[in-house]
XYZ file of C-alpha atoms in Angstrom:
761
model
C -0.037 0.025 -0.020
C 1.650 3.401 -0.929
C 1.423 6.802 0.760
C -1.419 7.943 -1.176
C -3.546 4.812 -0.515
C -2.827 5.091 3.279
C -3.948 8.663 3.297
C -7.342 7.585 1.558
C -6.337 9.355 -1.967
C -6.452 7.478 -5.291
C -2.965 7.441 -7.041
C -2.817 9.777 -10.128
C -2.450 8.151 -13.724
C -2.020 9.106 -17.238
C -4.851 9.639 -19.892
C -8.050 8.112 -19.181
C -8.008 4.481 -20.608
C -11.369 4.991 -22.299
C -9.951 7.890 -24.462
C -7.074 5.570 -25.409
C -9.372 2.767 -26.425
C -11.559 5.241 -28.395
C -8.401 6.376 -30.279
C -7.430 2.983 -31.124
C -10.872 1.947 -32.292
C -11.147 5.021 -34.518
C -7.587 4.407 -36.318
C -8.603 0.785 -36.687
C -11.911 1.563 -38.279
C -10.340 3.989 -40.762
C -7.758 1.503 -41.732
C -10.225 -1.213 -41.938
C -12.452 0.977 -44.218
C -9.556 1.698 -46.567
C -8.663 -1.996 -46.699
C -12.199 -3.026 -47.491
C -12.036 -0.375 -50.230
C -8.886 -1.737 -51.922
C -10.319 -5.297 -51.678
C -13.504 -4.076 -53.248
C -11.778 -2.472 -56.187
C -9.621 -5.543 -56.538
C -12.676 -7.731 -56.636
C -14.395 -5.459 -59.246
C -11.244 -5.484 -61.408
C -11.379 -9.332 -61.245
C -14.994 -9.348 -62.279
C -14.362 -7.289 -65.259
C -11.461 -9.272 -66.275
C -13.609 -12.407 -66.133
C -16.250 -10.783 -68.336
C -13.555 -9.818 -70.763
C -12.407 -13.437 -70.984
C -16.005 -14.572 -71.547
C -16.160 -12.141 -74.429
C -12.998 -13.377 -76.068
C -14.354 -16.898 -75.674
C -17.595 -15.767 -77.345
C -15.631 -14.413 -80.377
C -13.812 -17.675 -80.552
C -17.010 -19.509 -80.484
C -18.587 -17.374 -83.275
C -15.612 -17.990 -85.508
C -15.770 -21.712 -84.794
C -19.582 -21.977 -85.363
C -19.267 -19.945 -88.712
C -16.361 -22.259 -89.960
C -18.212 -25.441 -88.878
C -21.315 -24.031 -90.750
C -19.516 -23.569 -94.104
C -17.881 -27.045 -93.575
C -21.300 -28.589 -93.389
C -22.558 -26.498 -96.422
C -19.594 -27.681 -98.499
C -20.263 -31.329 -97.268
C -23.891 -31.026 -97.926
C -24.865 -32.452 -94.482
C -24.586 -31.362 -90.883
C -21.314 -32.085 -89.211
C -21.294 -33.863 -85.829
C -19.923 -30.653 -84.301
C -22.627 -28.533 -85.643
C -25.265 -31.066 -84.768
C -24.054 -31.123 -81.091
C -23.956 -27.378 -80.684
C -26.536 -26.322 -78.038
C -27.671 -23.077 -79.704
C -29.948 -22.167 -76.803
C -26.977 -21.387 -74.442
C -24.976 -19.780 -77.123
C -23.842 -16.422 -76.015
C -24.342 -16.987 -72.269
C -21.778 -17.270 -69.423
C -21.038 -20.222 -67.081
C -24.174 -19.736 -65.111
C -26.428 -19.582 -68.169
C -26.848 -15.727 -67.983
C -26.658 -13.638 -71.302
C -23.347 -11.982 -71.657
C -24.944 -8.719 -72.591
C -28.497 -7.801 -72.746
C -28.274 -4.893 -75.271
C -27.127 -4.809 -78.997
C -24.711 -7.833 -78.448
C -27.804 -9.906 -77.427
C -29.643 -8.960 -80.607
C -26.691 -9.738 -82.812
C -26.138 -13.049 -81.017
C -29.892 -13.758 -81.625
C -29.717 -13.113 -85.264
C -26.535 -15.190 -85.570
C -28.050 -18.206 -83.750
C -31.114 -17.935 -85.851
C -29.231 -18.107 -89.152
C -27.141 -21.079 -87.868
C -30.340 -22.821 -86.747
C -32.007 -22.333 -90.103
C -28.987 -23.472 -92.027
C -28.749 -26.592 -89.904
C -32.288 -27.286 -90.481
C -31.979 -26.771 -94.238
C -29.144 -29.379 -94.418
C -31.031 -31.807 -92.407
C -33.897 -31.387 -94.966
C -31.385 -31.870 -97.745
C -31.826 -28.237 -99.059
C -28.278 -27.628 -99.548
C -28.703 -24.716 -102.084
C -31.098 -22.974 -99.762
C -28.738 -23.472 -96.932
C -25.943 -22.038 -98.907
C -28.007 -18.992 -99.785
C -28.998 -18.436 -96.127
C -25.385 -18.983 -94.984
C -24.231 -16.206 -97.288
C -26.135 -13.726 -94.973
C -24.172 -14.920 -92.050
C -21.008 -13.277 -93.004
C -22.017 -9.701 -92.273
C -23.901 -10.561 -89.225
C -20.831 -12.448 -87.908
C -18.468 -9.635 -88.655
C -20.626 -7.049 -86.845
C -21.021 -9.556 -83.822
C -17.304 -10.000 -83.613
C -16.880 -6.136 -83.770
C -19.330 -5.770 -80.979
C -17.498 -8.417 -78.923
C -14.164 -6.732 -79.506
C -15.426 -3.314 -78.587
C -16.925 -4.588 -75.251
C -13.515 -6.491 -74.676
C -11.679 -3.258 -75.117
C -13.961 -1.312 -72.723
C -13.726 -3.953 -70.045
C -9.945 -3.789 -70.379
C -9.832 0.018 -69.793
C -12.056 -0.113 -66.827
C -9.956 -2.879 -65.301
C -6.747 -0.907 -65.798
C -8.386 2.182 -64.131
C -9.713 0.123 -61.219
C -6.429 -1.590 -60.595
C -4.680 1.878 -60.639
C -7.133 3.227 -58.106
C -6.579 0.284 -55.794
C -2.776 0.602 -56.103
C -3.169 4.279 -55.186
C -5.547 3.470 -52.262
C -3.117 0.681 -51.041
C -0.208 3.170 -51.042
C -2.336 5.756 -49.179
C -3.414 3.028 -46.746
C 0.188 2.160 -46.115
C 1.165 5.742 -45.609
C -1.749 6.467 -43.146
C -0.937 3.450 -41.205
C 2.554 4.531 -40.997
C 1.416 7.937 -39.988
C -1.025 6.614 -37.358
C 1.708 4.261 -35.998
C 4.056 7.246 -35.621
C 1.195 9.279 -34.047
C 0.335 6.512 -31.715
C 3.998 5.832 -30.810
C 4.504 9.533 -29.891
C 1.219 9.563 -28.009
C 2.271 6.554 -26.144
C 5.705 8.030 -25.323
C 4.189 11.552 -24.262
C 1.563 9.632 -22.049
C 4.337 7.526 -20.425
C 6.420 10.602 -19.847
C 3.545 12.609 -18.402
C 2.410 9.658 -16.374
C 5.863 9.544 -14.882
C 5.834 13.398 -14.255
C 2.360 13.136 -12.708
C 3.384 10.168 -10.517
C 6.406 12.022 -9.381
C 4.380 15.137 -8.682
C 1.720 13.097 -6.819
C 4.429 11.335 -4.787
C 5.885 14.659 -3.794
C 2.476 16.090 -2.887
C 1.647 12.852 -0.944
C 4.955 12.949 0.926
C 4.478 16.717 1.750
C 0.786 16.045 2.955
C 1.978 12.990 4.925
C 4.774 15.054 6.438
C 2.364 17.979 7.283
C -0.051 15.489 8.813
C 2.535 13.888 11.031
C 3.804 17.373 12.009
C 0.355 18.638 12.831
C -1.175 15.311 14.236
C -2.814 15.271 17.530
C -1.066 12.013 18.239
C 2.460 11.823 19.496
C 4.795 9.901 17.108
C 8.255 9.035 18.541
C 11.139 6.881 17.351
C 13.038 4.856 19.941
C 15.706 2.301 19.663
C 15.702 -1.052 21.281
C 16.932 0.439 24.500
C 14.092 3.099 24.608
C 16.317 5.895 23.756
C 14.274 8.646 21.960
C 15.575 9.580 18.553
C 12.729 11.645 17.240
C 9.377 13.142 18.448
C 6.836 14.933 16.359
C 6.214 18.662 17.280
C 2.793 17.604 18.924
C 4.936 16.566 21.962
C 4.658 20.206 22.990
C 0.957 20.406 22.845
C 0.251 17.162 24.555
C 2.981 17.063 27.091
C 4.461 20.471 26.960
C 8.068 19.598 26.056
C 9.734 21.546 23.233
C 10.223 19.082 20.426
C 14.023 18.578 20.791
C 14.130 18.602 24.595
C 13.571 14.682 24.968
C 15.675 13.633 22.203
C 18.516 11.595 23.534
C 16.692 10.735 26.732
C 15.038 7.399 27.586
C 11.296 7.180 27.172
C 11.100 5.473 30.471
C 12.127 8.681 32.221
C 8.718 10.257 31.638
C 6.774 7.121 32.144
C 5.142 6.463 35.618
C 7.285 4.069 37.930
C 4.179 1.790 38.227
C 3.683 1.581 34.449
C 7.190 1.056 33.235
C 7.028 -2.749 33.533
C 3.940 -2.890 31.428
C 5.597 -0.726 28.813
C 8.695 -2.761 28.744
C 6.732 -5.911 28.507
C 4.767 -4.633 25.503
C 8.097 -3.421 23.817
C 9.688 -6.815 24.319
C 6.787 -8.762 23.043
C 6.825 -6.587 19.857
C 10.506 -7.249 19.283
C 9.743 -10.961 19.671
C 7.229 -10.877 16.866
C 3.955 -10.499 18.836
C 0.943 -8.819 17.394
C 0.487 -5.046 17.865
C -1.488 -4.438 21.051
C -2.309 -0.881 22.474
C -0.669 -0.125 25.865
C -1.908 2.503 28.154
C 0.586 4.125 30.492
C 0.984 7.439 32.369
C 3.495 9.862 31.026
C 4.595 12.888 32.967
C 4.190 16.315 31.328
C 6.437 19.200 31.612
C 4.305 20.726 34.296
C 4.677 17.567 36.407
C 1.159 16.134 35.854
C 0.305 12.611 34.623
C -1.388 12.051 31.417
C -2.591 8.808 30.296
C -1.231 7.808 26.962
C -2.509 4.863 24.738
C 0.573 3.816 22.731
C 0.865 1.465 19.813
C 4.343 0.071 18.964
C 5.462 -0.777 15.479
C 8.847 -2.425 14.644
C 10.442 -0.598 11.773
C 14.054 -1.513 12.357
C 14.130 -3.051 8.862
C 13.052 0.159 7.305
C 16.235 2.150 6.294
C 14.366 5.570 6.657
C 13.366 4.695 10.275
C 15.641 2.029 11.670
C 13.850 1.878 14.956
C 10.536 1.359 16.955
C 7.830 3.734 16.018
C 5.439 4.470 18.954
C 2.182 6.263 18.172
C 0.597 7.719 21.334
C -2.701 9.317 21.964
C -3.736 11.235 24.933
C -6.688 9.392 26.589
C -6.718 11.087 29.935
C -10.321 12.413 29.397
C -11.460 9.104 28.333
C -10.057 7.247 31.207
C -11.440 9.935 33.626
C -14.948 9.417 31.860
C -14.770 5.613 32.301
C -13.840 6.059 35.843
C -16.751 8.370 36.387
C -19.100 5.880 34.716
C -17.720 3.062 36.817
C -18.215 5.116 39.814
C -21.741 6.150 38.904
C -22.602 2.640 38.264
C -21.991 1.674 41.943
C -22.284 4.994 43.749
C -25.193 7.282 44.498
C -24.990 10.540 42.395
C -26.378 12.813 45.242
C -24.400 11.655 48.144
C -21.540 9.794 46.767
C -22.095 6.687 48.957
C -22.415 3.233 47.654
C -25.664 2.472 45.719
C -27.686 -0.625 46.153
C -25.978 -2.647 43.560
C -22.552 -2.199 45.224
C -23.926 -2.615 48.739
C -25.517 -5.858 47.902
C -22.289 -7.028 46.330
C -20.415 -5.960 49.454
C -23.041 -8.037 51.558
C -22.636 -11.022 49.369
C -18.783 -10.884 49.671
C -19.060 -10.473 53.486
C -21.344 -13.537 53.629
C -19.039 -15.624 51.340
C -15.954 -15.230 53.464
C -15.337 -17.114 56.729
C -16.397 -15.002 59.647
C -16.342 -15.458 63.376
C -19.840 -16.270 64.703
C -19.272 -13.949 67.642
C -18.927 -11.026 65.214
C -21.096 -11.805 62.227
C -21.730 -9.338 59.353
C -24.431 -6.958 60.242
C -26.906 -5.034 57.736
C -28.351 -1.805 59.122
C -31.194 -0.092 57.426
C -31.878 3.764 58.124
C -35.154 5.390 57.186
C -35.434 9.020 58.010
C -38.683 9.767 59.782
C -41.191 12.274 58.139
C -38.635 13.345 55.663
C -41.419 13.720 53.109
C -42.565 16.778 55.087
C -39.284 18.450 54.480
C -39.614 18.131 50.792
C -43.118 19.035 50.871
C -42.736 22.163 52.903
C -39.157 23.472 52.097
C -38.528 22.085 48.583
C -36.690 19.171 47.124
C -33.522 21.176 46.878
C -33.363 21.514 50.654
C -34.315 17.930 50.986
C -31.339 17.009 48.749
C -29.065 19.145 51.020
C -30.294 17.349 54.074
C -29.706 14.039 52.562
C -26.164 14.985 51.884
C -25.585 15.984 55.451
C -27.112 12.720 56.569
C -24.803 10.714 54.230
C -21.698 12.610 55.468
C -22.613 11.965 59.245
C -23.117 8.316 58.346
C -19.773 7.990 56.463
C -17.939 9.841 59.021
C -19.557 7.925 61.955
C -18.783 4.411 60.758
C -15.508 2.691 60.766
C -13.281 2.734 57.556
C -13.866 -1.121 57.042
C -17.737 -0.570 57.064
C -19.771 0.317 53.995
C -22.298 3.090 54.003
C -24.864 3.311 51.069
C -27.819 5.208 49.998
C -30.522 2.708 48.776
C -32.957 5.428 47.401
C -35.073 8.244 48.647
C -34.469 8.728 52.316
C -33.258 5.165 52.913
C -29.646 4.324 53.922
C -27.930 1.384 54.837
C -24.611 0.209 56.622
C -22.673 -3.033 56.267
C -20.755 -3.646 59.599
C -18.262 -6.368 59.777
C -16.156 -8.017 62.500
C -17.934 -6.198 65.259
C -19.679 -7.944 68.328
C -23.437 -7.270 68.355
C -23.187 -5.240 71.755
C -20.540 -3.034 70.155
C -22.614 -2.826 66.921
C -25.637 -1.368 68.879
C -23.420 1.172 70.566
C -22.190 2.306 67.191
C -25.866 2.564 66.023
C -27.021 4.478 68.998
C -24.044 6.823 68.481
C -25.023 7.337 64.715
C -28.607 8.000 65.987
C -27.425 10.767 68.165
C -25.360 12.142 65.258
C -28.365 12.260 63.069
C -30.345 14.086 65.574
C -28.044 16.972 65.786
C -29.723 20.056 64.367
C -28.421 21.382 60.788
C -29.006 24.870 59.513
C -30.339 24.957 55.913
C -31.757 27.880 54.117
C -32.068 29.835 57.348
C -33.931 27.027 59.238
C -32.652 24.716 61.844
C -33.686 21.131 61.017
C -33.383 18.120 63.264
C -33.897 14.648 61.706
C -34.890 11.241 63.385
C -34.377 7.873 61.872
C -36.073 4.546 62.138
C -33.117 1.978 62.416
C -33.366 -1.740 61.861
C -30.444 -4.157 62.074
C -30.152 -7.896 61.196
C -27.109 -10.100 61.831
C -25.840 -12.822 59.347
C -27.112 -16.341 60.045
C -29.079 -18.799 57.878
C -30.108 -17.521 54.515
C -28.228 -15.533 51.692
C -27.671 -11.898 51.188
C -31.161 -11.026 50.147
C -32.650 -12.762 53.293
C -30.250 -10.578 55.356
C -31.218 -7.362 53.565
C -35.040 -8.320 53.859
C -34.596 -8.973 57.575
C -32.929 -5.508 58.181
C -35.910 -3.972 56.200
C -38.448 -5.623 58.459
C -36.656 -4.543 61.558
C -36.728 -1.022 60.118
C -40.399 -1.165 59.591
C -41.079 -2.579 62.967
C -39.488 0.593 64.317
C -41.744 2.750 62.070
C -44.749 0.771 63.372
C -43.649 1.170 66.987
C -43.405 5.050 66.923
C -40.291 5.647 64.806
C -36.825 7.186 65.971
C -35.410 4.017 67.512
C -33.123 1.059 66.984
C -34.410 -2.364 66.767
C -32.868 -5.768 65.993
C -34.645 -8.247 63.806
C -36.465 -11.196 65.357
C -38.331 -14.086 63.833
C -41.598 -12.550 65.002
C -41.085 -9.696 62.660
C -41.151 -12.033 59.833
C -44.370 -13.501 61.048
C -45.675 -9.857 61.375
C -44.633 -9.246 57.724
C -46.659 -12.390 56.698
C -49.580 -11.154 58.797
C -49.422 -7.741 56.939
C -49.419 -9.605 53.585
C -52.357 -11.523 54.631
C -54.190 -8.329 56.076
C -53.566 -6.701 52.773
C -55.289 -9.554 50.847
C -58.196 -9.617 53.302
C -58.744 -5.828 53.463
C -60.406 -5.667 50.085
C -62.970 -8.182 51.224
C -63.429 -6.294 54.473
C -64.271 -3.160 52.639
C -66.750 -4.917 50.358
C -68.540 -6.709 53.271
C -68.859 -3.699 55.571
C -66.245 -4.838 58.208
C -64.836 -1.307 58.479
C -67.005 0.467 61.073
C -66.701 3.847 62.795
C -65.934 4.218 66.401
C -66.522 7.358 68.158
C -64.452 9.288 70.796
C -66.324 12.299 72.477
C -64.775 15.643 72.953
C -65.542 17.802 75.893
C -65.839 21.439 76.414
C -63.078 22.234 78.915
C -64.916 25.085 80.437
C -68.247 23.549 81.148
C -67.237 19.792 81.088
C -70.235 19.195 78.545
C -69.815 16.757 75.673
C -69.235 18.954 72.542
C -68.909 16.423 69.773
C -67.204 13.385 68.479
C -64.110 12.103 66.365
C -65.036 9.272 64.008
C -62.205 6.627 63.851
C -62.107 3.638 61.583
C -61.993 0.178 63.171
C -61.793 -3.212 61.334
C -64.043 -5.807 62.761
C -62.495 -8.991 61.477
C -64.960 -12.084 61.516
C -62.217 -14.369 63.085
C -59.541 -12.065 64.674
C -61.885 -9.428 66.267
C -60.962 -5.936 66.406
C -57.902 -4.876 64.330
C -56.338 -1.697 65.329
C -55.987 1.045 62.786
C -52.199 1.092 63.080
C -52.248 -2.386 61.458
C -54.370 -1.751 58.439
C -54.489 2.132 57.837
C -50.773 2.137 56.546
C -51.719 -0.813 54.123
C -54.805 1.000 53.065
C -52.757 4.064 52.456
C -50.243 2.063 50.247
C -53.020 0.324 48.218
C -55.281 3.491 47.705
C -58.039 1.706 49.576
C -58.006 4.432 52.149
C -60.249 6.463 49.953
C -63.160 3.973 50.056
C -62.537 3.495 53.832
C -62.712 7.222 54.265
C -65.913 7.408 52.345
C -67.602 4.773 54.390
C -66.539 6.285 57.588
C -67.834 9.665 56.458
C -71.277 8.340 55.615
C -71.452 6.262 58.913
C -70.533 9.418 60.929
C -73.023 11.732 59.256
C -75.813 9.096 59.593
C -74.919 8.418 63.287
C -74.791 12.094 64.264
C -77.957 12.979 62.411
C -79.619 10.147 64.271
C -78.418 11.382 67.765
C -79.635 14.700 66.963
C -83.155 13.471 66.299
C -83.108 11.160 69.465
C -81.331 13.716 71.682
C -82.643 17.230 70.690
C -80.846 18.925 73.594
C -77.577 17.920 72.018
C -78.288 19.401 68.585
C -75.108 21.474 68.696
C -72.788 18.286 68.624
C -70.316 17.985 65.800
C -68.520 15.007 64.327
C -64.905 15.062 62.903
C -63.585 12.843 60.341
C -60.055 12.498 59.260
C -59.027 13.028 55.638
C -55.892 11.169 54.249
C -53.546 12.462 51.641
C -55.348 10.213 48.994
C -58.609 11.642 49.885
C -57.461 15.216 49.537
C -56.181 14.454 46.124
C -59.548 13.135 45.066
C -60.903 15.513 42.302
C -64.499 14.542 43.484
C -63.991 15.251 47.243
C -66.590 17.993 47.245
C -69.237 15.644 45.698
C -68.306 12.874 48.219
C -68.886 15.266 51.204
C -72.032 16.780 49.681
C -73.558 13.333 49.006
C -72.913 12.111 52.548
C -74.533 15.291 54.070
C -77.517 15.041 51.569
C -78.142 11.348 52.359
C -77.921 11.691 56.196
C -79.749 15.031 56.415
C -76.940 16.405 58.572
C -76.420 20.030 58.670
C -73.052 20.972 56.959
C -71.830 23.127 59.811
C -72.146 20.129 62.109
C -69.390 18.143 60.155
C -65.685 18.792 60.511
C -63.026 17.382 58.312
C -59.550 17.038 59.921
C -56.297 17.141 57.950
C -52.719 16.832 59.411
C -50.256 19.781 59.172
C -47.877 17.795 56.986
C -50.642 17.130 54.609
C -51.405 20.707 54.179
C -47.712 21.750 53.470
C -47.344 18.905 51.068
C -49.145 20.558 48.315
C -50.404 23.963 49.713
C -52.277 25.098 46.500
C -54.236 21.834 46.151
C -54.972 21.745 50.149
C -56.192 25.321 49.930
C -58.220 24.780 46.829
C -60.028 21.656 48.096
C -60.621 22.945 51.773
C -61.831 26.284 50.458
C -64.428 24.466 48.274
C -65.425 22.225 51.293
C -65.887 25.232 53.519
C -68.275 26.866 50.989
C -70.519 23.944 51.801
C -70.499 25.085 55.452
C -68.227 22.264 56.571
C -65.624 23.105 59.202
C -61.884 22.417 58.698
C -59.323 21.313 61.481
C -55.638 21.038 61.526
C -54.778 17.834 63.265
C -51.359 17.236 65.005
C -50.492 20.901 64.682
C -46.857 21.785 65.896
C -45.352 18.467 64.511
C -44.729 19.658 60.924
C -42.433 22.298 59.511
C -44.746 25.223 58.982
C -44.530 28.488 60.928
C -47.374 29.501 63.344
C -47.902 32.473 60.927
C -48.940 29.806 58.284
C -52.279 29.451 60.163
C -53.466 32.802 58.951
C -53.243 31.594 55.220
C -55.052 28.337 55.766
C -58.741 27.917 55.333
C -59.178 26.410 58.921
C -61.710 26.744 61.897
C -60.096 24.524 64.445
C -56.395 23.692 65.603
C -55.821 20.410 67.316
C -52.701 20.407 69.559
C -50.680 17.141 69.169
C -50.556 14.674 72.181
C -46.685 14.903 72.314
C -46.936 18.546 73.580
C -49.753 17.562 76.016
C -47.626 14.834 77.478
C -45.148 17.626 78.434
C -47.635 19.344 80.898
C -46.208 17.883 84.187
C -45.686 19.220 87.381
C -47.871 22.161 86.915
C -45.574 23.955 84.420
C -47.163 25.525 81.477
C -45.661 24.394 77.997
C -44.636 27.318 75.876
C -45.586 25.652 72.617
C -49.128 24.742 73.854
C -49.655 28.193 75.202
C -48.411 29.721 71.963
C -50.672 27.809 69.922
C -53.689 28.414 72.115
C -53.129 32.230 72.079
C -52.478 32.338 68.365
C -55.676 30.434 67.854
C -57.628 32.812 69.967
C -56.056 35.781 68.056
C -57.137 34.325 64.770
C -60.629 33.331 65.913
C -59.889 29.482 65.864
C -61.041 26.960 68.266
C -58.312 24.935 69.978
C -58.667 21.262 70.693
C -56.121 19.410 72.973
C -55.651 15.633 72.154
C -54.362 12.906 74.398
C -55.491 14.373 77.830
C -54.982 11.641 80.466
C -55.092 13.244 83.808
C -56.852 16.153 85.570
C -53.639 18.187 85.889
C -53.310 18.281 81.978
C -57.074 19.264 81.797
C -56.757 22.045 84.514
C -53.475 23.607 82.851
C -55.199 23.558 79.421
C -58.343 25.177 80.526
C -56.440 27.967 82.471
C -54.323 28.591 79.170
C -57.710 29.164 77.280
C -57.869 25.815 75.378
C -61.414 25.423 74.262
C -61.936 21.432 73.870
C -60.343 18.424 75.199
C -60.111 14.891 74.062
C -58.447 11.876 75.593
C -58.839 8.750 77.885
C -59.397 11.080 80.847
C -62.858 11.729 79.368
C -63.849 8.953 76.910
C -62.347 6.088 74.989
C -63.438 5.304 71.314
C -66.596 3.133 71.341
C -68.913 1.709 68.678
C -71.724 3.982 67.743
C -74.275 1.647 69.362
C -72.870 2.674 72.769
C -72.926 6.445 72.324
C -76.707 6.738 73.312
C -75.718 5.800 76.825
C -73.478 8.687 77.113
C -76.088 11.312 76.882
C -77.404 10.550 80.315
C -76.710 13.621 82.696
C -74.593 11.523 85.055
C -72.061 10.684 82.284
C -71.536 13.978 80.687
C -69.083 15.763 83.053
C -65.640 14.300 83.749
C -63.719 17.490 84.248
C -62.076 18.061 87.731
């Protein structure tokens, strides 16, 4: 393969071969035409000579016939020759065609007629008559012979002219062929000379182009000897490594190769010299600035090439490619947001930990962390703040565990840690310390946030990696179900509980269809008068074989499956019908209200307004006797949707209450913007009312509610001290076991007796 072919350009050549072929064909056609012309002239001359010979033969035949006829007349009888003469073919050529169809034919006809008549007279014995008729043959024969002679002379002249023309054309053809041969010879010589010139020019241009490409190539081409001494480097060494082109000449290439990569480069070099196939080798080379660049090199043994006499090394800078590959590998096994290991890498580490031999006293432990109520942060402060918080949590986990442990983010707000070679007691101590680290407040966007985590831990035992991960997950969910913000180890009963949850999930659909979900009612009390002021409707599952199933067991399942919407609809209808019935049976309590909880799924329902309106219409209950409760976190999750839905409900006359107020992330001033009528103070704040001291949070909420014209309801009142403090702080309504427990609707009528109304100290 020549240089031009390596550069991808076709080699230049002489005149186009098609034109050469056309020239040869044209010359050949001219010569062939002249040759055919000469042959035609020669053939015509031959034909005329043949006719001339036939004319001469005719003259001889006329003389012979005339002599034979007079011989017969003198003899008085027809001679055998005259008798055998075929007068019908007399005057015709060898093919039986007349020699001439003009005057000669007429003369031949007269001659033949006289001879025929004489032969007939002689056969009849009329010799005298034959003699007289034969006398007329003399002038006829003389004229016939003259005509034949004239025709013979004319044919001779034409033949001479045709031969002369053919000779001239032959000479011309020979001269033309000689001239064309000379022209073609010169043409071939000129073409060969031009081709040689063009080939030389093309070679020079190709070599110039190749040299320019080499000088300006982005690759580095260097020539070394067998000892790696640099003998030549292309100018690109300056743009790639920062060295002037001549600075490295005479030095060893190994001087700028990373020490850890020199052995690999030497191995590739030796393999090439031993005849191995060309294989790219990637090594790090030091730039003039001292940084290391990844160079992919291909060695080519050109020691047999007199112009090179060494090993040519073509090197390409692949630093960016290597960095991208490293980034891709890192991204494949690490979380983009936090930089921790992702689920794939974590699972692989767990499998590796289980595959090695470990001490049964220090089994590998898998720990799952799930941030409590993290969704409220995203909903109230935005996902960008949530992401920053996740990064802080990830840093605390990574710094809190040992270097030999693996911290990972599994997705969302779920984290995990693999702990190896640590006794379970020490492991629990580590987890409690991590729990305290996570609780430390962090300042983000001008807000101080403190996170809690539900932590589940499982230790290696029977089962594979997937079993260990599942057990840690079950332990974490057990913490969630038990109130969150705790550390819990996996126990076999948790697996049984998971199976039970799965069974409940299967049976819940049938429970909704068969009316097993019923409303229980917990009365509320006016703290100032001690009089019953209303009820809160609570969903309960009356299982046909298991009895009463608490809401904490089935409500989360219903939330996950979306069945909470139908459950909420049934409880709403039952509550409206029940309160309307109590109003009819107990007219003195016509001011009682009933509160029904709204879940996030229900608030998202586009036909929420229709559901509420239908329940009121079917039961006949006044709209202002119904209260819909939503949690604070639900309001801040999607404020626009919440305000739109609750505003529409309030236009019906229905009241709106904020449940668990103070546990979310909204400010107290947020109350002024919400379409609410009632604020319910969460039980966690009520529990702090001990020893006769007022709680600042409870007092603030109460005062703010009063200032905004909102009624305040305290949840979870369990003793008289709490009730008294709340009454003194101006709280309107109380709810808790101190007054009433949730009971079926069938037991409520008994509560309207005067002796059962007041329970306030």
